[in-house]
């Protein structure tokens, strides 16, 4: 645990944040740095805590290990052992908690889910920003994550999301190639895999906005309605398939392999069928479709009500003391 912040009497304390992070390739770390650089430039004190699985996940992934992590990813109760940092996982009451995570099979990755489930005290009664960096399907994961944050007693949660902005089919190819071979650079007319410079610049703008106003701008996590709709459909299907694979495990490795193979076949068909279908529905539904998706998602991501724009630091850290309703 770090010491409480404070300066000479009468001086405004330095705003503080603690950031929890696990990243295999460094992508999430780059996004987190883009967010925090403007905060540090304006005087914030930011502490970083590594979230490290005791048994490392491979990178690049073999096909077997990649799909092998699907059943636990799709199981909201599945956890992994984490290495305890020397100073522990605690956050201080005056720290803004920035929880960074990537998405694995439409769910928060196993290391960050494990942190939140094993150490809910990290976010209890804290203001939280969850920072997501993934290919482009983060919606079901953000709903699961908000549920975990609510159960852990977070005071408020805002979401920042950075994605690969290439067309859906191109990002599918480049991400799979990157994850399975380690090669991220452009090839055969496809762009570089993962979150690009455009998104890093946008996340830096979000950081500048937080530095100025203590809160995220409303568009910190842009919602793409047709992707969100496909993600929500896929998220439910993934949880059912995950349960099916787990129940097949009582028939041993063969039972598991058979159901997992059926899942992969089903996934390939779904990618070809579901995306165009949802795109067609989105086209027909127009702005009504977009509004319904937005209205469905927004309240499910956020927890409580963040400090108002232009809030003083006292309102930011201790809204009750400052007479501000935190909404929790
Ligand atoms: C097993 C696995 C499953 C993934 N599933 C998704 C997914 O469902 N949606 C998505 O947008 N990105 C998905 N990704 C991409 C990750 O969210 C992330 O962008 C990538 O792994 C790089 O993260 P890093 O910061 O850990 O290097 C997946 C990656 C892995 C390894």
CSV table of C-alpha atoms and ligand atoms in Angstrom, one decimal:
chain,number,residue,atom,x,y,z
A,1,UNK,CA,0.0,0.0,0.0
A,2,UNK,CA,1.3,3.4,-0.8
A,3,UNK,CA,1.3,6.4,1.6
A,4,UNK,CA,-1.6,8.8,1.5
A,5,UNK,CA,-0.9,11.8,-0.8
A,6,UNK,CA,-0.6,15.2,0.7
A,7,UNK,CA,1.4,18.4,0.3
A,8,UNK,CA,2.1,21.4,2.4
A,9,UNK,CA,-1.0,22.7,4.4
A,10,UNK,CA,-3.5,24.5,2.2
A,11,UNK,CA,-2.1,23.0,-1.1
A,12,UNK,CA,-4.4,20.9,-3.3
A,13,UNK,CA,-3.2,17.3,-3.2
A,14,UNK,CA,-1.8,15.8,-6.4
A,15,UNK,CA,-4.5,13.7,-8.0
A,16,UNK,CA,-3.6,10.0,-8.0
A,17,UNK,CA,-4.5,6.9,-9.9
A,18,UNK,CA,-3.5,3.3,-9.8
A,19,UNK,CA,-3.5,1.2,-12.9
A,20,UNK,CA,-3.9,-2.6,-13.0
A,21,UNK,CA,-2.7,-4.2,-16.2
A,22,UNK,CA,-1.9,-7.4,-18.0
A,23,UNK,CA,-0.8,-7.4,-21.7
A,24,UNK,CA,0.7,-10.2,-23.8
A,25,UNK,CA,1.9,-8.2,-26.8
A,26,UNK,CA,2.1,-4.7,-25.2
A,27,UNK,CA,-0.9,-3.4,-27.1
A,28,UNK,CA,-3.0,-2.8,-24.0
A,29,UNK,CA,0.1,-1.1,-22.4
A,30,UNK,CA,0.4,1.3,-25.3
A,31,UNK,CA,-3.3,2.2,-25.0
A,32,UNK,CA,-2.9,2.7,-21.3
A,33,UNK,CA,0.1,4.9,-21.8
A,34,UNK,CA,-1.8,7.0,-24.4
A,35,UNK,CA,-4.5,7.5,-21.7
A,36,UNK,CA,-2.2,8.3,-18.8
A,37,UNK,CA,0.5,10.4,-20.5
A,38,UNK,CA,-1.7,13.6,-20.5
A,39,UNK,CA,-2.7,12.9,-16.9
A,40,UNK,CA,1.0,12.6,-15.9
A,41,UNK,CA,1.8,15.7,-17.9
A,42,UNK,CA,-0.8,17.7,-15.9
A,43,UNK,CA,0.6,16.5,-12.5
A,44,UNK,CA,-1.2,13.2,-11.7
A,45,UNK,CA,0.7,10.6,-9.8
A,46,UNK,CA,0.1,7.2,-11.5
A,47,UNK,CA,1.1,3.9,-9.9
A,48,UNK,CA,1.2,0.8,-12.1
A,49,UNK,CA,0.4,-2.7,-10.8
A,50,UNK,CA,1.1,-5.7,-13.0
A,51,UNK,CA,-1.5,-8.5,-13.1
A,52,UNK,CA,0.6,-11.6,-13.8
A,53,UNK,CA,-0.9,-15.1,-14.2
A,54,UNK,CA,1.1,-17.7,-12.1
A,55,UNK,CA,1.1,-20.0,-15.2
A,56,UNK,CA,1.8,-17.7,-18.2
A,57,UNK,CA,-0.5,-17.9,-21.3
A,58,UNK,CA,1.5,-18.6,-24.4
A,59,UNK,CA,2.2,-16.1,-27.1
A,60,UNK,CA,1.9,-16.7,-30.0
A,61,UNK,CA,-0.9,-19.1,-29.4
A,62,UNK,CA,-1.0,-22.5,-30.9
A,63,UNK,CA,-4.5,-23.3,-32.4
A,64,UNK,CA,-5.0,-25.8,-29.6
A,65,UNK,CA,-4.1,-23.4,-26.8
A,66,UNK,CA,-6.1,-20.6,-28.4
A,67,UNK,CA,-9.4,-22.6,-28.5
A,68,UNK,CA,-8.4,-24.4,-25.3
A,69,UNK,CA,-8.8,-21.1,-23.4
A,70,UNK,CA,-12.4,-20.7,-24.7
A,71,UNK,CA,-14.2,-22.9,-22.1
A,72,UNK,CA,-12.8,-21.0,-19.1
A,73,UNK,CA,-13.2,-17.7,-20.8
A,74,UNK,CA,-16.8,-18.4,-21.4
A,75,UNK,CA,-17.3,-19.4,-17.8
A,76,UNK,CA,-17.9,-16.3,-15.6
A,77,UNK,CA,-16.8,-18.4,-12.6
A,78,UNK,CA,-13.4,-19.5,-14.1
A,79,UNK,CA,-10.3,-18.0,-12.5
A,80,UNK,CA,-6.5,-18.3,-12.7
A,81,UNK,CA,-3.9,-18.0,-10.0
A,82,UNK,CA,-2.2,-14.6,-10.0
A,83,UNK,CA,1.3,-13.7,-8.7
A,84,UNK,CA,1.0,-11.5,-5.7
A,85,UNK,CA,2.9,-8.2,-6.3
A,86,UNK,CA,5.4,-7.2,-3.6
A,87,UNK,CA,3.2,-4.3,-2.4
A,88,UNK,CA,0.0,-6.3,-2.8
A,89,UNK,CA,-3.0,-5.4,-5.0
A,90,UNK,CA,-4.5,-2.7,-2.7
A,91,UNK,CA,-5.7,0.7,-3.9
A,92,UNK,CA,-5.9,3.8,-1.7
A,93,UNK,CA,-9.1,5.7,-1.1
A,94,UNK,CA,-7.8,8.8,-2.9
A,95,UNK,CA,-6.7,6.8,-6.0
A,96,UNK,CA,-8.7,6.7,-9.2
A,97,UNK,CA,-8.6,3.0,-10.2
A,98,UNK,CA,-7.9,2.3,-13.9
A,99,UNK,CA,-8.6,-1.3,-14.7
A,100,UNK,CA,-7.2,-2.3,-18.1
A,101,UNK,CA,-8.3,-5.4,-19.9
A,102,UNK,CA,-8.4,-7.2,-23.2
A,103,UNK,CA,-11.3,-9.3,-24.4
A,104,UNK,CA,-11.0,-13.1,-24.8
A,105,UNK,CA,-13.9,-14.8,-26.5
A,106,UNK,CA,-16.3,-11.9,-25.8
A,107,UNK,CA,-15.5,-11.9,-22.1
A,108,UNK,CA,-13.0,-10.0,-19.9
A,109,UNK,CA,-9.6,-11.9,-20.1
A,110,UNK,CA,-9.0,-14.4,-17.4
A,111,UNK,CA,-6.2,-12.5,-15.6
A,112,UNK,CA,-8.3,-9.4,-15.0
A,113,UNK,CA,-11.5,-11.3,-14.2
A,114,UNK,CA,-9.5,-13.2,-11.6
A,115,UNK,CA,-8.1,-9.9,-10.1
A,116,UNK,CA,-11.6,-8.5,-9.7
A,117,UNK,CA,-13.2,-11.7,-8.3
A,118,UNK,CA,-10.3,-12.5,-5.9
A,119,UNK,CA,-9.6,-8.9,-4.8
A,120,UNK,CA,-12.9,-7.0,-4.9
A,121,UNK,CA,-11.4,-4.6,-2.3
A,122,UNK,CA,-9.3,-3.1,-5.2
A,123,UNK,CA,-12.5,-1.3,-6.4
A,124,UNK,CA,-14.7,-1.2,-3.3
A,125,UNK,CA,-16.0,2.3,-2.9
A,126,UNK,CA,-13.5,3.6,-5.6
A,127,UNK,CA,-14.1,5.5,-8.7
A,128,UNK,CA,-13.1,3.3,-11.6
A,129,UNK,CA,-12.2,3.7,-15.3
A,130,UNK,CA,-12.2,0.5,-17.2
A,131,UNK,CA,-9.9,0.6,-20.2
A,132,UNK,CA,-10.5,-2.0,-22.9
A,133,UNK,CA,-8.2,-2.7,-25.9
A,134,UNK,CA,-9.3,-5.5,-28.2
A,135,UNK,CA,-10.1,-6.3,-31.9
A,136,UNK,CA,-13.6,-4.7,-31.9
A,137,UNK,CA,-16.0,-6.9,-29.9
A,138,UNK,CA,-16.0,-5.7,-26.3
A,139,UNK,CA,-19.7,-5.3,-25.6
A,140,UNK,CA,-20.6,-8.5,-23.8
A,141,UNK,CA,-17.3,-8.4,-21.9
A,142,UNK,CA,-18.1,-4.8,-20.7
A,143,UNK,CA,-21.5,-6.0,-19.4
A,144,UNK,CA,-19.9,-8.9,-17.5
A,145,UNK,CA,-17.2,-6.6,-16.2
A,146,UNK,CA,-19.7,-3.9,-15.0
A,147,UNK,CA,-21.6,-6.7,-13.2
A,148,UNK,CA,-18.3,-7.7,-11.4
A,149,UNK,CA,-17.6,-4.1,-10.5
A,150,UNK,CA,-21.2,-3.6,-9.1
A,151,UNK,CA,-20.9,-6.8,-7.0
A,152,UNK,CA,-17.5,-5.6,-5.7
A,153,UNK,CA,-19.0,-2.3,-4.6
A,154,UNK,CA,-17.3,0.1,-7.1
A,155,UNK,CA,-18.6,3.7,-6.5
A,156,UNK,CA,-18.8,4.6,-10.2
A,157,UNK,CA,-17.4,3.2,-13.5
A,158,UNK,CA,-16.7,4.8,-16.8
A,159,UNK,CA,-15.6,2.9,-19.9
A,160,UNK,CA,-12.9,3.8,-22.4
A,161,UNK,CA,-12.6,1.4,-25.4
A,162,UNK,CA,-9.9,1.2,-28.1
A,163,UNK,CA,-10.4,-1.1,-31.1
A,164,UNK,CA,-8.9,-2.1,-34.4
A,165,UNK,CA,-10.8,0.2,-36.8
A,166,UNK,CA,-10.1,-1.8,-40.0
A,167,UNK,CA,-13.1,-3.4,-41.7
A,168,UNK,CA,-14.5,-6.4,-39.7
A,169,UNK,CA,-13.3,-9.1,-42.1
A,170,UNK,CA,-9.8,-7.6,-42.5
A,171,UNK,CA,-9.3,-7.3,-38.7
A,172,UNK,CA,-10.5,-10.9,-38.3
A,173,UNK,CA,-7.7,-12.1,-40.6
A,174,UNK,CA,-4.9,-9.9,-39.3
A,175,UNK,CA,-5.8,-10.5,-35.6
A,176,UNK,CA,-5.9,-14.3,-36.1
A,177,UNK,CA,-2.6,-14.2,-37.9
A,178,UNK,CA,-1.1,-12.0,-35.2
A,179,UNK,CA,-2.3,-14.1,-32.3
A,180,UNK,CA,-1.3,-17.5,-34.0
A,181,UNK,CA,2.0,-16.5,-35.5
A,182,UNK,CA,3.1,-13.4,-33.6
A,183,UNK,CA,3.3,-11.4,-36.9
A,184,UNK,CA,1.5,-8.0,-36.6
A,185,UNK,CA,2.9,-6.1,-39.6
A,186,UNK,CA,0.9,-5.4,-42.8
A,187,UNK,CA,0.8,-8.3,-45.4
A,188,UNK,CA,-1.0,-9.0,-48.7
A,189,UNK,CA,-2.7,-5.7,-48.7
A,190,UNK,CA,-4.0,-6.0,-45.2
A,191,UNK,CA,-3.1,-3.3,-42.7
A,192,UNK,CA,-1.2,-3.7,-39.4
A,193,UNK,CA,-3.1,-5.9,-36.9
A,194,UNK,CA,-4.6,-4.4,-33.7
A,195,UNK,CA,-5.3,-0.9,-32.3
A,196,UNK,CA,-3.8,1.7,-34.7
A,197,UNK,CA,-2.4,5.2,-34.3
A,198,UNK,CA,-5.9,6.7,-34.9
A,199,UNK,CA,-7.2,5.1,-31.8
A,200,UNK,CA,-4.1,5.9,-29.7
A,201,UNK,CA,-4.6,9.5,-30.6
A,202,UNK,CA,-8.3,9.4,-29.7
A,203,UNK,CA,-7.5,7.7,-26.4
A,204,UNK,CA,-4.9,10.4,-25.7
A,205,UNK,CA,-7.7,13.0,-26.2
A,206,UNK,CA,-9.8,11.1,-23.7
A,207,UNK,CA,-6.8,11.4,-21.2
A,208,UNK,CA,-6.6,15.1,-21.8
A,209,UNK,CA,-10.3,15.4,-21.2
A,210,UNK,CA,-10.0,13.6,-17.9
A,211,UNK,CA,-7.0,15.7,-16.9
A,212,UNK,CA,-9.1,18.9,-17.5
A,213,UNK,CA,-12.5,17.8,-16.1
A,214,UNK,CA,-11.8,14.6,-14.0
A,215,UNK,CA,-14.2,12.6,-16.1
A,216,UNK,CA,-14.4,10.8,-19.4
A,217,UNK,CA,-16.1,12.4,-22.4
A,218,UNK,CA,-19.4,10.8,-23.4
A,219,UNK,CA,-17.8,9.1,-26.5
A,220,UNK,CA,-14.8,7.5,-24.7
A,221,UNK,CA,-16.2,4.1,-25.8
A,222,UNK,CA,-17.8,4.5,-29.2
A,223,UNK,CA,-20.5,2.0,-29.8
A,224,UNK,CA,-20.8,0.5,-33.3
A,225,UNK,CA,-24.4,-0.8,-33.3
A,226,UNK,CA,-24.1,-3.7,-35.8
A,227,UNK,CA,-21.0,-5.0,-34.1
A,228,UNK,CA,-22.6,-4.6,-30.7
A,229,UNK,CA,-25.7,-6.5,-31.8
A,230,UNK,CA,-23.6,-9.4,-33.2
A,231,UNK,CA,-21.5,-9.4,-30.0
A,232,UNK,CA,-24.6,-9.6,-27.8
A,233,UNK,CA,-25.9,-12.6,-29.8
A,234,UNK,CA,-22.5,-14.2,-29.8
A,235,UNK,CA,-21.9,-13.6,-26.1
A,236,UNK,CA,-25.0,-15.6,-25.2
A,237,UNK,CA,-24.1,-18.4,-27.6
A,238,UNK,CA,-20.5,-18.5,-26.3
A,239,UNK,CA,-21.7,-19.0,-22.8
A,240,UNK,CA,-23.9,-21.9,-23.9
A,241,UNK,CA,-21.1,-23.5,-25.9
A,242,UNK,CA,-18.7,-23.0,-23.0
A,243,UNK,CA,-21.1,-24.8,-20.7
A,244,UNK,CA,-21.5,-27.6,-23.3
A,245,UNK,CA,-17.7,-28.1,-23.6
A,246,UNK,CA,-17.3,-28.2,-19.8
A,247,UNK,CA,-20.1,-30.8,-19.4
A,248,UNK,CA,-18.5,-32.9,-22.2
A,249,UNK,CA,-15.3,-33.0,-20.0
A,250,UNK,CA,-16.8,-35.8,-18.0
A,251,UNK,CA,-16.3,-38.0,-21.1
A,252,UNK,CA,-12.6,-37.2,-21.0
A,253,UNK,CA,-10.3,-35.5,-23.5
A,254,UNK,CA,-12.1,-37.0,-26.5
A,255,UNK,CA,-15.5,-35.6,-25.4
A,256,UNK,CA,-14.0,-32.2,-24.8
A,257,UNK,CA,-12.2,-32.2,-28.2
A,258,UNK,CA,-15.4,-33.3,-30.1
A,259,UNK,CA,-17.5,-30.5,-28.6
A,260,UNK,CA,-14.7,-27.9,-29.0
A,261,UNK,CA,-14.4,-28.9,-32.7
A,262,UNK,CA,-18.2,-28.5,-33.2
A,263,UNK,CA,-17.9,-25.1,-31.5
A,264,UNK,CA,-15.1,-24.0,-34.0
A,265,UNK,CA,-17.2,-25.2,-36.9
A,266,UNK,CA,-20.3,-23.4,-35.6
A,267,UNK,CA,-18.2,-20.2,-35.0
A,268,UNK,CA,-17.0,-20.2,-38.6
A,269,UNK,CA,-20.5,-20.6,-39.9
A,270,UNK,CA,-21.8,-17.9,-37.5
A,271,UNK,CA,-19.1,-15.5,-38.7
A,272,UNK,CA,-20.3,-16.0,-42.3
A,273,UNK,CA,-24.0,-15.9,-41.5
A,274,UNK,CA,-24.6,-13.7,-38.4
A,275,UNK,CA,-22.5,-10.7,-39.4
A,276,UNK,CA,-24.2,-10.1,-42.8
A,277,UNK,CA,-27.6,-10.8,-41.2
A,278,UNK,CA,-27.1,-8.3,-38.4
A,279,UNK,CA,-25.7,-5.8,-40.9
A,280,UNK,CA,-28.9,-6.2,-43.0
A,281,UNK,CA,-31.1,-5.7,-39.9
A,282,UNK,CA,-29.1,-2.6,-39.0
A,283,UNK,CA,-29.5,-1.2,-42.5
A,284,UNK,CA,-33.3,-1.8,-42.4
A,285,UNK,CA,-33.6,-0.5,-38.8
A,286,UNK,CA,-31.6,2.6,-39.4
A,287,UNK,CA,-31.4,5.1,-36.6
A,288,UNK,CA,-34.1,3.3,-34.6
A,289,UNK,CA,-31.9,0.2,-34.5
A,290,UNK,CA,-28.9,2.3,-33.4
A,291,UNK,CA,-30.9,4.1,-30.7
A,292,UNK,CA,-32.2,0.8,-29.3
A,293,UNK,CA,-28.7,-0.7,-29.1
A,294,UNK,CA,-27.3,2.4,-27.4
A,295,UNK,CA,-30.2,2.5,-25.0
A,296,UNK,CA,-29.7,-1.2,-24.2
A,297,UNK,CA,-26.0,-0.9,-23.6
A,298,UNK,CA,-25.2,2.4,-22.0
A,299,UNK,CA,-26.9,1.7,-18.6
A,300,UNK,CA,-25.3,-1.8,-18.6
A,301,UNK,CA,-21.7,-0.6,-18.9
A,302,UNK,CA,-21.8,2.2,-16.4
A,303,UNK,CA,-22.0,1.9,-12.6
A,304,UNK,CA,-23.2,4.8,-10.4
A,305,UNK,CA,-22.8,8.3,-11.6
A,306,UNK,CA,-19.3,9.8,-12.2
A,307,UNK,CA,-18.3,13.2,-10.8
A,308,UNK,CA,-19.8,16.0,-12.7
A,309,UNK,CA,-17.7,17.9,-15.3
A,310,UNK,CA,-15.6,20.6,-13.6
A,311,UNK,CA,-15.9,18.8,-10.2
A,312,UNK,CA,-13.3,19.7,-7.6
A,313,UNK,CA,-11.0,17.0,-6.4
A,314,UNK,CA,-12.9,16.7,-3.2
A,315,UNK,CA,-16.1,16.0,-5.2
A,316,UNK,CA,-14.1,13.5,-7.3
A,317,UNK,CA,-12.7,11.5,-4.5
A,318,UNK,CA,-15.4,11.9,-1.8
A,319,UNK,CA,-18.6,13.0,-3.4
A,320,UNK,CA,-20.6,12.3,-0.2
A,321,UNK,CA,-18.5,14.7,1.8
A,322,UNK,CA,-18.8,17.3,-0.9
A,323,UNK,CA,-22.6,16.8,-1.0
A,324,UNK,CA,-22.6,15.2,-4.5
A,325,UNK,CA,-24.8,12.2,-5.2
A,326,UNK,CA,-22.4,9.5,-6.5
A,327,UNK,CA,-25.4,7.4,-7.7
A,328,UNK,CA,-24.1,4.2,-6.0
B,1,LIG,C1,-7.8,-16.1,-26.7
B,1,LIG,C2,-8.2,-14.8,-27.3
B,1,LIG,C3,-9.5,-14.5,-27.6
B,1,LIG,C4,-9.8,-13.2,-28.1
B,1,LIG,N1,-11.1,-12.9,-28.3
B,1,LIG,C5,-11.4,-11.6,-28.7
B,1,LIG,C6,-12.8,-11.2,-28.8
B,1,LIG,O1,-13.7,-12.0,-28.5
B,1,LIG,N2,-13.1,-9.9,-29.1
B,1,LIG,C7,-12.1,-9.0,-29.5
B,1,LIG,O2,-12.4,-7.9,-29.9
B,1,LIG,N3,-10.8,-9.4,-29.4
B,1,LIG,C8,-10.4,-10.6,-29.0
B,1,LIG,N4,-9.1,-11.0,-28.8
B,1,LIG,C9,-8.0,-10.0,-29.0
B,1,LIG,C10,-7.6,-9.4,-27.7
B,1,LIG,O3,-8.7,-8.7,-27.1
B,1,LIG,C11,-6.4,-8.4,-27.8
B,1,LIG,O4,-6.7,-7.4,-28.7
B,1,LIG,C12,-5.1,-9.1,-28.2
B,1,LIG,O5,-5.0,-10.4,-27.6
B,1,LIG,C13,-3.9,-8.3,-27.8
B,1,LIG,O6,-3.9,-8.1,-26.4
B,1,LIG,P1,-2.7,-7.9,-25.5
B,1,LIG,O7,-2.7,-6.4,-25.0
B,1,LIG,O8,-2.8,-8.8,-24.3
B,1,LIG,O9,-1.4,-8.1,-26.3
B,1,LIG,C14,-8.8,-12.2,-28.3
B,1,LIG,C15,-7.4,-12.6,-28.1
B,1,LIG,C16,-7.1,-13.8,-27.6
B,1,LIG,C17,-5.7,-14.2,-27.2
